[in-house]
Amino acid sequence: MDRTHRPRRLRTDGIRPLVSETSLSASDLIAPVFVDATTDERVPIGSMPGHSRVPVSGVVERVEEVLETGVQAVMLFGIPEEKDEVGSRAYAEDGVVQRAMRAVSAETDAYVVGDVCLCEYTSHGHCGIVEDHAAEDPTLTVKNDETLDLLARTAVSQADAGADMVAPSSMTDGMVGAIREALDEAGHDAVPIMSYAAKYESSFYGPFRDAADGAPAFGDRRHYQMDPANAREAMREVELDVEEGADVLMVKPALPYLDVVRDIREAYDHPVAAYNVSGEYAMLHAAAEKGWLDLDAAAHESLLSIKRAGADLILTYFAESVAATLSADSQT
């Protein structure tokens, strides 16, 4: 038989790393950090092993731990001391995230990204102002245009507090344009927007909602987050965000939507981000605890696949552990 073509020739130890097509580094990663205004000590997150909510007084120490692994960027999520119908603590000058951003920006060299949404701050857990009687009527949802001003105010308050980038995640139509206009008017024209351009109504968010105390008190988010069945719709969403001034385009979740990551990568020159979400993190931990997977190897392979699909940036709860493994491997 003809054996002219033998791909295995390029899989020996000497040549394998030289022909490797995709690499992963700590500079690709963004680490989420949860800041809790209701506690004065770290509170472990049961559904996300290795992660905790930290008090504002401890956020600098927490971010410094991230930086020690080689990861240079963090995204801050807040748990406020109180909630109301309009999520007013999301855009308060003395809000939990704003205080945390001032501290982190002043005392560390971290690149600080702010999540711009209202779900952690509203008493009903939805991502904006809800329609009247929404609690009783499942056909009702978030008021789109009325929510835009609150998102813009939140983004400006974060930029005022030292955010290097803002990341609107509410899937509100027109959010990027409203935020870009507000930032520019406030003198923050150099602050980029990383839009959650294709955010799906996913079953993989459960542990995050535990971590950020942001689950809806009623109903669900199907009226504003995307249908998991749709890929072409994602491209329409992305096109609109690009037109409105998005600087980075994010897909959330990551692993179940690698086809969408690839489609966006091929269609746009913008940096593409993917959010390796809490459920993706938790399921690997659960399998590893059963002895079914090597956690470090599975985590690295997962992030490598996201990068291979076309993501330039990966927001992941594995950021520190994978970065530490990459560093150790480089020294051997």
mmCIF file of C-alpha atoms in Angstrom:
data_model
loop_
_atom_site.group_PDB
_atom_site.id
_atom_site.type_symbol
_atom_site.label_atom_id
_atom_site.label_comp_id
_atom_site.label_asym_id
_atom_site.label_seq_id
_atom_site.Cartn_x
_atom_site.Cartn_y
_atom_site.Cartn_z
ATOM 1 C CA MET A 1 0.000 0.000 0.000
ATOM 2 C CA ASP A 2 1.142 3.563 -0.744
ATOM 3 C CA ARG A 3 2.384 5.270 2.421
ATOM 4 C CA THR A 4 3.627 8.505 0.857
ATOM 5 C CA HIS A 5 1.381 10.539 3.144
ATOM 6 C CA ARG A 6 2.055 9.868 6.811
ATOM 7 C CA PRO A 7 0.714 12.648 9.106
ATOM 8 C CA ARG A 8 2.254 10.841 12.076
ATOM 9 C CA ARG A 9 5.682 12.032 10.931
ATOM 10 C CA LEU A 10 4.818 15.426 12.443
ATOM 11 C CA ARG A 11 3.660 14.051 15.795
ATOM 12 C CA THR A 12 6.979 12.987 17.276
ATOM 13 C CA ASP A 13 8.222 14.830 20.334
ATOM 14 C CA GLY A 14 10.775 16.968 18.540
ATOM 15 C CA ILE A 15 8.545 18.307 15.781
ATOM 16 C CA ARG A 16 5.109 18.261 17.478
ATOM 17 C CA PRO A 17 5.514 21.612 19.315
ATOM 18 C CA LEU A 18 7.055 23.242 16.249
ATOM 19 C CA VAL A 19 3.968 22.573 14.117
ATOM 20 C CA SER A 20 1.407 23.277 16.827
ATOM 21 C CA GLU A 21 -1.178 25.629 15.316
ATOM 22 C CA THR A 22 -2.667 27.193 18.464
ATOM 23 C CA SER A 23 -1.086 28.379 21.678
ATOM 24 C CA LEU A 24 -2.542 29.607 24.930
ATOM 25 C CA SER A 25 -0.967 32.172 27.230
ATOM 26 C CA ALA A 26 -1.874 34.014 30.416
ATOM 27 C CA SER A 27 -2.234 37.217 28.406
ATOM 28 C CA ASP A 28 -5.252 35.676 26.618
ATOM 29 C CA LEU A 29 -7.198 35.336 29.869
ATOM 30 C CA ILE A 30 -9.478 37.539 31.967
ATOM 31 C CA ALA A 31 -10.268 36.467 35.536
ATOM 32 C CA PRO A 32 -13.704 37.205 37.044
ATOM 33 C CA VAL A 33 -13.701 38.613 40.596
ATOM 34 C CA PHE A 34 -16.834 38.838 42.760
ATOM 35 C CA VAL A 35 -16.959 41.751 45.203
ATOM 36 C CA ASP A 36 -19.566 41.567 47.974
ATOM 37 C CA ALA A 37 -20.718 44.645 49.902
ATOM 38 C CA THR A 38 -22.560 42.487 52.456
ATOM 39 C CA THR A 39 -19.544 40.724 53.950
ATOM 40 C CA ASP A 40 -16.261 41.612 55.610
ATOM 41 C CA GLU A 41 -14.599 38.276 54.854
ATOM 42 C CA ARG A 42 -14.223 35.875 51.955
ATOM 43 C CA VAL A 43 -17.278 33.722 51.317
ATOM 44 C CA PRO A 44 -16.616 30.524 49.336
ATOM 45 C CA ILE A 45 -18.954 29.891 46.393
ATOM 46 C CA GLY A 46 -20.134 26.320 46.868
ATOM 47 C CA SER A 47 -20.964 25.643 43.219
ATOM 48 C CA MET A 48 -17.663 27.099 41.980
ATOM 49 C CA PRO A 49 -14.783 25.380 43.819
ATOM 50 C CA GLY A 50 -11.800 27.644 44.345
ATOM 51 C CA HIS A 51 -13.767 30.882 44.031
ATOM 52 C CA SER A 52 -15.121 33.198 46.709
ATOM 53 C CA ARG A 53 -16.905 36.470 47.084
ATOM 54 C CA VAL A 54 -14.529 39.013 48.583
ATOM 55 C CA PRO A 55 -15.276 42.189 50.538
ATOM 56 C CA VAL A 56 -14.321 45.561 49.097
ATOM 57 C CA SER A 57 -11.557 45.740 51.693
ATOM 58 C CA GLY A 58 -10.088 42.510 50.302
ATOM 59 C CA VAL A 59 -10.426 43.112 46.577
ATOM 60 C CA VAL A 60 -6.891 44.453 46.096
ATOM 61 C CA GLU A 61 -5.408 41.378 47.750
ATOM 62 C CA ARG A 62 -7.614 39.155 45.573
ATOM 63 C CA VAL A 63 -6.555 40.914 42.365
ATOM 64 C CA GLU A 64 -2.906 40.725 43.375
ATOM 65 C CA GLU A 65 -3.327 36.952 43.653
ATOM 66 C CA VAL A 66 -4.565 36.924 40.067
ATOM 67 C CA LEU A 67 -1.649 39.045 38.878
ATOM 68 C CA GLU A 68 0.866 36.712 40.496
ATOM 69 C CA THR A 69 -0.202 33.943 38.082
ATOM 70 C CA GLY A 70 0.577 36.103 35.057
ATOM 71 C CA VAL A 71 -3.044 37.000 34.256
ATOM 72 C CA GLN A 72 -3.187 40.775 33.813
ATOM 73 C CA ALA A 73 -6.915 41.457 33.381
ATOM 74 C CA VAL A 74 -9.872 41.085 35.734
ATOM 75 C CA MET A 75 -13.593 41.623 35.364
ATOM 76 C CA LEU A 76 -15.388 42.849 38.469
ATOM 77 C CA PHE A 77 -18.890 41.745 39.422
ATOM 78 C CA GLY A 78 -20.703 43.264 42.382
ATOM 79 C CA ILE A 79 -23.109 42.082 45.049
ATOM 80 C CA PRO A 80 -24.679 45.239 46.532
ATOM 81 C CA GLU A 81 -25.751 45.887 50.089
ATOM 82 C CA GLU A 82 -29.321 46.493 48.923
ATOM 83 C CA LYS A 83 -31.410 46.102 45.782
ATOM 84 C CA ASP A 84 -34.359 47.944 44.266
ATOM 85 C CA GLU A 85 -36.624 47.865 41.222
ATOM 86 C CA VAL A 86 -34.267 49.947 39.060
ATOM 87 C CA GLY A 87 -30.906 48.599 40.249
ATOM 88 C CA SER A 88 -29.757 51.995 41.491
ATOM 89 C CA ARG A 89 -26.681 50.612 43.245
ATOM 90 C CA ALA A 90 -25.302 49.594 39.832
ATOM 91 C CA TYR A 91 -24.646 53.233 38.939
ATOM 92 C CA ALA A 92 -24.127 54.753 42.389
ATOM 93 C CA GLU A 93 -20.878 56.650 42.883
ATOM 94 C CA ASP A 94 -20.312 54.712 46.102
ATOM 95 C CA GLY A 95 -21.546 51.395 44.685
ATOM 96 C CA VAL A 96 -19.689 48.189 45.495
ATOM 97 C CA VAL A 97 -18.074 47.847 42.063
ATOM 98 C CA GLN A 98 -17.204 51.539 41.876
ATOM 99 C CA ARG A 99 -15.421 51.402 45.242
ATOM 100 C CA ALA A 100 -13.642 48.212 44.220
ATOM 101 C CA MET A 101 -12.537 49.715 40.909
ATOM 102 C CA ARG A 102 -11.077 52.777 42.601
ATOM 103 C CA ALA A 103 -9.062 50.584 44.939
ATOM 104 C CA VAL A 104 -7.852 48.151 42.268
ATOM 105 C CA SER A 105 -6.985 50.929 39.822
ATOM 106 C CA ALA A 106 -5.075 52.881 42.463
ATOM 107 C CA GLU A 107 -3.175 49.997 44.044
ATOM 108 C CA THR A 108 -2.514 47.467 41.264
ATOM 109 C CA ASP A 109 -1.479 47.339 37.615
ATOM 110 C CA ALA A 110 -4.430 45.155 36.634
ATOM 111 C CA TYR A 111 -6.454 45.926 33.530
ATOM 112 C CA VAL A 112 -9.944 46.411 34.954
ATOM 113 C CA VAL A 113 -13.085 45.472 33.035
ATOM 114 C CA GLY A 114 -16.528 46.332 34.379
ATOM 115 C CA ASP A 115 -19.583 44.179 33.751
ATOM 116 C CA VAL A 116 -22.411 46.539 32.820
ATOM 117 C CA CYS A 117 -25.731 44.969 33.717
ATOM 118 C CA LEU A 118 -28.473 45.424 36.302
ATOM 119 C CA CYS A 119 -29.426 41.842 37.202
ATOM 120 C CA GLU A 120 -27.218 41.730 40.314
ATOM 121 C CA TYR A 121 -28.695 45.007 41.515
ATOM 122 C CA THR A 122 -32.426 44.718 40.830
ATOM 123 C CA SER A 123 -34.814 43.274 43.395
ATOM 124 C CA HIS A 124 -36.428 41.151 40.669
ATOM 125 C CA GLY A 125 -33.142 39.870 39.203
ATOM 126 C CA HIS A 126 -33.838 40.912 35.621
ATOM 127 C CA CYS A 127 -31.425 42.883 33.458
ATOM 128 C CA GLY A 128 -33.414 46.108 33.291
ATOM 129 C CA ILE A 129 -36.674 47.821 34.146
ATOM 130 C CA VAL A 130 -39.472 45.271 33.943
ATOM 131 C CA GLU A 131 -42.875 45.889 32.433
ATOM 132 C CA ASP A 132 -45.843 46.377 34.725
ATOM 133 C CA HIS A 133 -47.298 43.087 35.989
ATOM 134 C CA ALA A 134 -44.347 41.101 34.604
ATOM 135 C CA ALA A 135 -44.291 39.004 37.774
ATOM 136 C CA GLU A 136 -47.770 37.681 36.997
ATOM 137 C CA ASP A 137 -47.666 37.587 33.202
ATOM 138 C CA PRO A 138 -44.990 35.387 31.580
ATOM 139 C CA THR A 139 -45.450 37.173 28.244
ATOM 140 C CA LEU A 140 -44.084 40.420 29.703
ATOM 141 C CA THR A 141 -40.417 41.266 29.900
ATOM 142 C CA VAL A 142 -37.826 44.019 30.340
ATOM 143 C CA LYS A 143 -38.559 47.480 28.942
ATOM 144 C CA ASN A 144 -35.839 47.918 26.362
ATOM 145 C CA ASP A 145 -35.481 51.634 25.708
ATOM 146 C CA GLU A 146 -36.158 52.695 29.291
ATOM 147 C CA THR A 147 -33.279 50.449 30.400
ATOM 148 C CA LEU A 148 -30.713 52.050 28.085
ATOM 149 C CA ASP A 149 -30.245 55.179 30.191
ATOM 150 C CA LEU A 150 -29.515 53.106 33.298
ATOM 151 C CA LEU A 151 -26.951 51.026 31.437
ATOM 152 C CA ALA A 152 -25.288 54.170 30.134
ATOM 153 C CA ARG A 153 -25.182 55.651 33.635
ATOM 154 C CA THR A 154 -23.670 52.411 34.945
ATOM 155 C CA ALA A 155 -20.938 52.413 32.302
ATOM 156 C CA VAL A 156 -20.037 56.062 32.942
ATOM 157 C CA SER A 157 -19.926 55.493 36.701
ATOM 158 C CA GLN A 158 -17.522 52.600 36.185
ATOM 159 C CA ALA A 159 -15.307 54.610 33.853
ATOM 160 C CA ASP A 160 -15.313 57.451 36.391
ATOM 161 C CA ALA A 161 -14.179 54.920 39.004
ATOM 162 C CA GLY A 162 -11.238 53.732 36.915
ATOM 163 C CA ALA A 163 -12.542 50.972 34.642
ATOM 164 C CA ASP A 164 -10.237 50.474 31.664
ATOM 165 C CA MET A 165 -13.014 48.790 29.663
ATOM 166 C CA VAL A 166 -16.764 48.310 30.084
ATOM 167 C CA ALA A 167 -18.662 45.200 29.028
ATOM 168 C CA PRO A 168 -22.449 45.518 28.617
ATOM 169 C CA SER A 169 -24.088 42.120 29.047
ATOM 170 C CA SER A 170 -27.842 42.775 29.216
ATOM 171 C CA MET A 171 -28.643 42.024 25.546
ATOM 172 C CA THR A 172 -30.653 45.239 25.389
ATOM 173 C CA ASP A 173 -31.162 46.485 21.839
ATOM 174 C CA GLY A 174 -29.100 49.633 21.313
ATOM 175 C CA MET A 175 -26.992 49.226 24.463
ATOM 176 C CA VAL A 176 -23.630 49.695 22.745
ATOM 177 C CA GLY A 177 -24.680 52.894 21.013
ATOM 178 C CA ALA A 178 -26.215 54.367 24.166
ATOM 179 C CA ILE A 179 -23.111 53.546 26.206
ATOM 180 C CA ARG A 180 -20.686 54.812 23.555
ATOM 181 C CA GLU A 181 -22.514 58.135 23.365
ATOM 182 C CA ALA A 182 -22.623 58.508 27.157
ATOM 183 C CA LEU A 183 -18.953 57.622 27.597
ATOM 184 C CA ASP A 184 -17.891 60.099 24.935
ATOM 185 C CA GLU A 185 -20.004 62.871 26.424
ATOM 186 C CA ALA A 186 -18.448 62.189 29.841
ATOM 187 C CA GLY A 187 -14.917 62.469 28.457
ATOM 188 C CA HIS A 188 -14.259 58.716 28.340
ATOM 189 C CA ASP A 189 -13.811 58.420 24.591
ATOM 190 C CA ALA A 190 -10.703 56.244 25.134
ATOM 191 C CA VAL A 191 -12.597 53.611 27.153
ATOM 192 C CA PRO A 192 -13.392 50.626 24.876
ATOM 193 C CA ILE A 193 -16.591 48.592 24.913
ATOM 194 C CA MET A 194 -16.501 44.806 24.968
ATOM 195 C CA SER A 195 -20.031 43.888 24.026
ATOM 196 C CA TYR A 196 -21.675 40.625 24.995
ATOM 197 C CA ALA A 197 -22.790 40.638 21.373
ATOM 198 C CA ALA A 198 -24.118 37.073 21.240
ATOM 199 C CA LYS A 199 -25.329 36.065 24.682
ATOM 200 C CA TYR A 200 -27.565 33.031 24.789
ATOM 201 C CA GLU A 201 -30.300 32.051 27.225
ATOM 202 C CA SER A 202 -28.238 29.149 28.467
ATOM 203 C CA SER A 203 -28.525 26.379 31.025
ATOM 204 C CA PHE A 204 -24.844 26.856 31.882
ATOM 205 C CA TYR A 205 -25.268 30.004 34.026
ATOM 206 C CA GLY A 206 -26.498 28.369 37.228
ATOM 207 C CA PRO A 207 -23.372 28.624 39.401
ATOM 208 C CA PHE A 208 -22.830 32.280 38.390
ATOM 209 C CA ARG A 209 -26.293 33.204 39.585
ATOM 210 C CA ASP A 210 -25.400 31.599 42.887
ATOM 211 C CA ALA A 211 -22.130 33.535 42.983
ATOM 212 C CA ALA A 212 -23.576 36.916 42.019
ATOM 213 C CA ASP A 213 -26.998 36.502 43.623
ATOM 214 C CA GLY A 214 -28.551 37.429 40.284
ATOM 215 C CA ALA A 215 -31.191 34.813 39.502
ATOM 216 C CA PRO A 216 -34.563 36.147 38.291
ATOM 217 C CA ALA A 217 -37.199 36.258 41.025
ATOM 218 C CA PHE A 218 -39.787 35.302 38.413
ATOM 219 C CA GLY A 219 -39.842 34.189 34.803
ATOM 220 C CA ASP A 220 -36.711 33.796 32.736
ATOM 221 C CA ARG A 221 -34.628 35.793 30.263
ATOM 222 C CA ARG A 222 -35.789 34.241 27.008
ATOM 223 C CA HIS A 223 -37.275 37.522 25.780
ATOM 224 C CA TYR A 224 -33.911 39.278 25.668
ATOM 225 C CA GLN A 225 -31.210 36.608 25.620
ATOM 226 C CA MET A 226 -30.756 34.597 22.434
ATOM 227 C CA ASP A 227 -32.326 31.279 21.496
ATOM 228 C CA PRO A 228 -29.650 28.534 21.685
ATOM 229 C CA ALA A 229 -30.942 27.200 18.359
ATOM 230 C CA ASN A 230 -29.900 30.319 16.426
ATOM 231 C CA ALA A 231 -26.562 31.073 14.792
ATOM 232 C CA ARG A 232 -27.552 33.412 11.950
ATOM 233 C CA GLU A 233 -29.272 35.667 14.450
ATOM 234 C CA ALA A 234 -25.966 36.015 16.286
ATOM 235 C CA MET A 235 -24.426 37.551 13.196
ATOM 236 C CA ARG A 236 -27.213 40.137 13.035
ATOM 237 C CA GLU A 237 -26.632 40.974 16.702
ATOM 238 C CA VAL A 238 -22.907 41.340 16.116
ATOM 239 C CA GLU A 239 -23.413 43.519 13.037
ATOM 240 C CA LEU A 240 -25.575 45.929 15.015
ATOM 241 C CA ASP A 241 -23.034 46.154 17.847
ATOM 242 C CA VAL A 242 -20.244 46.826 15.358
ATOM 243 C CA GLU A 243 -22.292 49.597 13.784
ATOM 244 C CA GLU A 244 -22.893 51.116 17.222
ATOM 245 C CA GLY A 245 -19.188 51.160 18.087
ATOM 246 C CA ALA A 246 -18.314 47.910 19.868
ATOM 247 C CA ASP A 247 -14.550 47.424 20.127
ATOM 248 C CA VAL A 248 -14.528 43.753 21.198
ATOM 249 C CA LEU A 249 -17.210 41.156 20.395
ATOM 250 C CA MET A 250 -18.042 38.508 22.984
ATOM 251 C CA VAL A 251 -19.858 35.191 22.736
ATOM 252 C CA LYS A 252 -21.390 33.695 25.892
ATOM 253 C CA PRO A 253 -21.236 30.789 26.712
ATOM 254 C CA ALA A 254 -18.129 29.544 24.948
ATOM 255 C CA LEU A 255 -17.892 25.765 24.534
ATOM 256 C CA PRO A 256 -21.473 25.103 23.321
ATOM 257 C CA TYR A 257 -21.145 27.978 20.835
ATOM 258 C CA LEU A 258 -17.736 27.494 19.234
ATOM 259 C CA ASP A 259 -19.407 27.582 15.829
ATOM 260 C CA VAL A 260 -20.574 31.125 16.588
ATOM 261 C CA VAL A 261 -17.094 32.129 17.753
ATOM 262 C CA ARG A 262 -15.697 30.839 14.462
ATOM 263 C CA ASP A 263 -18.369 32.590 12.382
ATOM 264 C CA ILE A 264 -17.656 35.940 14.036
ATOM 265 C CA ARG A 265 -13.898 35.462 13.715
ATOM 266 C CA GLU A 266 -14.217 34.852 9.987
ATOM 267 C CA ALA A 267 -16.611 37.761 9.384
ATOM 268 C CA TYR A 268 -15.006 40.532 11.444
ATOM 269 C CA ASP A 269 -11.550 41.895 12.149
ATOM 270 C CA HIS A 270 -12.525 42.982 15.657
ATOM 271 C CA PRO A 271 -11.033 41.141 18.619
ATOM 272 C CA VAL A 272 -13.316 38.272 19.611
ATOM 273 C CA ALA A 273 -13.884 37.267 23.231
ATOM 274 C CA ALA A 274 -15.590 34.191 24.632
ATOM 275 C CA TYR A 275 -16.932 33.635 28.138
ATOM 276 C CA ASN A 276 -16.105 30.186 29.480
ATOM 277 C CA VAL A 277 -19.003 30.345 31.921
ATOM 278 C CA SER A 278 -19.618 29.020 35.403
ATOM 279 C CA GLY A 279 -21.434 25.876 34.290
ATOM 280 C CA GLU A 280 -18.569 24.935 32.000
ATOM 281 C CA TYR A 281 -16.219 25.394 34.947
ATOM 282 C CA ALA A 282 -18.390 23.544 37.457
ATOM 283 C CA MET A 283 -19.024 20.504 35.288
ATOM 284 C CA LEU A 284 -15.304 19.850 34.827
ATOM 285 C CA HIS A 285 -14.764 20.169 38.572
ATOM 286 C CA ALA A 286 -17.650 17.776 39.239
ATOM 287 C CA ALA A 287 -16.245 15.191 36.820
ATOM 288 C CA ALA A 288 -12.756 15.591 38.276
ATOM 289 C CA GLU A 289 -14.060 15.076 41.800
ATOM 290 C CA LYS A 290 -15.503 11.758 40.597
ATOM 291 C CA GLY A 291 -12.119 10.824 39.186
ATOM 292 C CA TRP A 292 -13.455 10.855 35.648
ATOM 293 C CA LEU A 293 -11.225 13.640 34.280
ATOM 294 C CA ASP A 294 -7.810 15.149 34.838
ATOM 295 C CA LEU A 295 -8.958 18.656 35.801
ATOM 296 C CA ASP A 296 -5.879 20.592 34.705
ATOM 297 C CA ALA A 297 -5.648 18.795 31.371
ATOM 298 C CA ALA A 298 -9.370 19.166 30.650
ATOM 299 C CA ALA A 299 -9.340 22.854 31.585
ATOM 300 C CA HIS A 300 -6.361 23.541 29.323
ATOM 301 C CA GLU A 301 -7.923 21.618 26.439
ATOM 302 C CA SER A 302 -11.206 23.492 26.864
ATOM 303 C CA LEU A 303 -9.546 26.905 26.709
ATOM 304 C CA LEU A 304 -7.313 25.802 23.840
ATOM 305 C CA SER A 305 -10.404 24.804 21.848
ATOM 306 C CA ILE A 306 -11.947 28.233 22.449
ATOM 307 C CA LYS A 307 -8.761 29.896 21.249
ATOM 308 C CA ARG A 308 -8.572 27.566 18.231
ATOM 309 C CA ALA A 309 -12.148 28.468 17.281
ATOM 310 C CA GLY A 310 -11.057 32.090 16.974
ATOM 311 C CA ALA A 311 -11.273 33.789 20.344
ATOM 312 C CA ASP A 312 -8.559 36.314 21.132
ATOM 313 C CA LEU A 313 -9.671 36.809 24.742
ATOM 314 C CA ILE A 314 -11.175 34.267 27.118
ATOM 315 C CA LEU A 315 -13.043 35.204 30.262
ATOM 316 C CA THR A 316 -12.739 32.126 32.471
ATOM 317 C CA TYR A 317 -12.818 30.912 36.053
ATOM 318 C CA PHE A 318 -9.870 28.711 35.126
ATOM 319 C CA ALA A 319 -7.702 31.762 34.422
ATOM 320 C CA GLU A 320 -5.439 31.450 37.462
ATOM 321 C CA SER A 321 -5.044 27.682 37.497
ATOM 322 C CA VAL A 322 -4.376 27.422 33.765
ATOM 323 C CA ALA A 323 -1.965 30.375 33.845
ATOM 324 C CA ALA A 324 -0.071 28.778 36.725
ATOM 325 C CA THR A 325 0.167 25.491 34.815
ATOM 326 C CA LEU A 326 1.388 27.276 31.694
ATOM 327 C CA SER A 327 4.053 29.040 33.746
ATOM 328 C CA ALA A 328 5.194 25.789 35.363
ATOM 329 C CA ASP A 329 5.348 24.047 31.999
ATOM 330 C CA SER A 330 7.474 26.843 30.523
ATOM 331 C CA GLN A 331 10.043 26.379 33.276
ATOM 332 C CA THR A 332 10.477 22.618 32.763
#
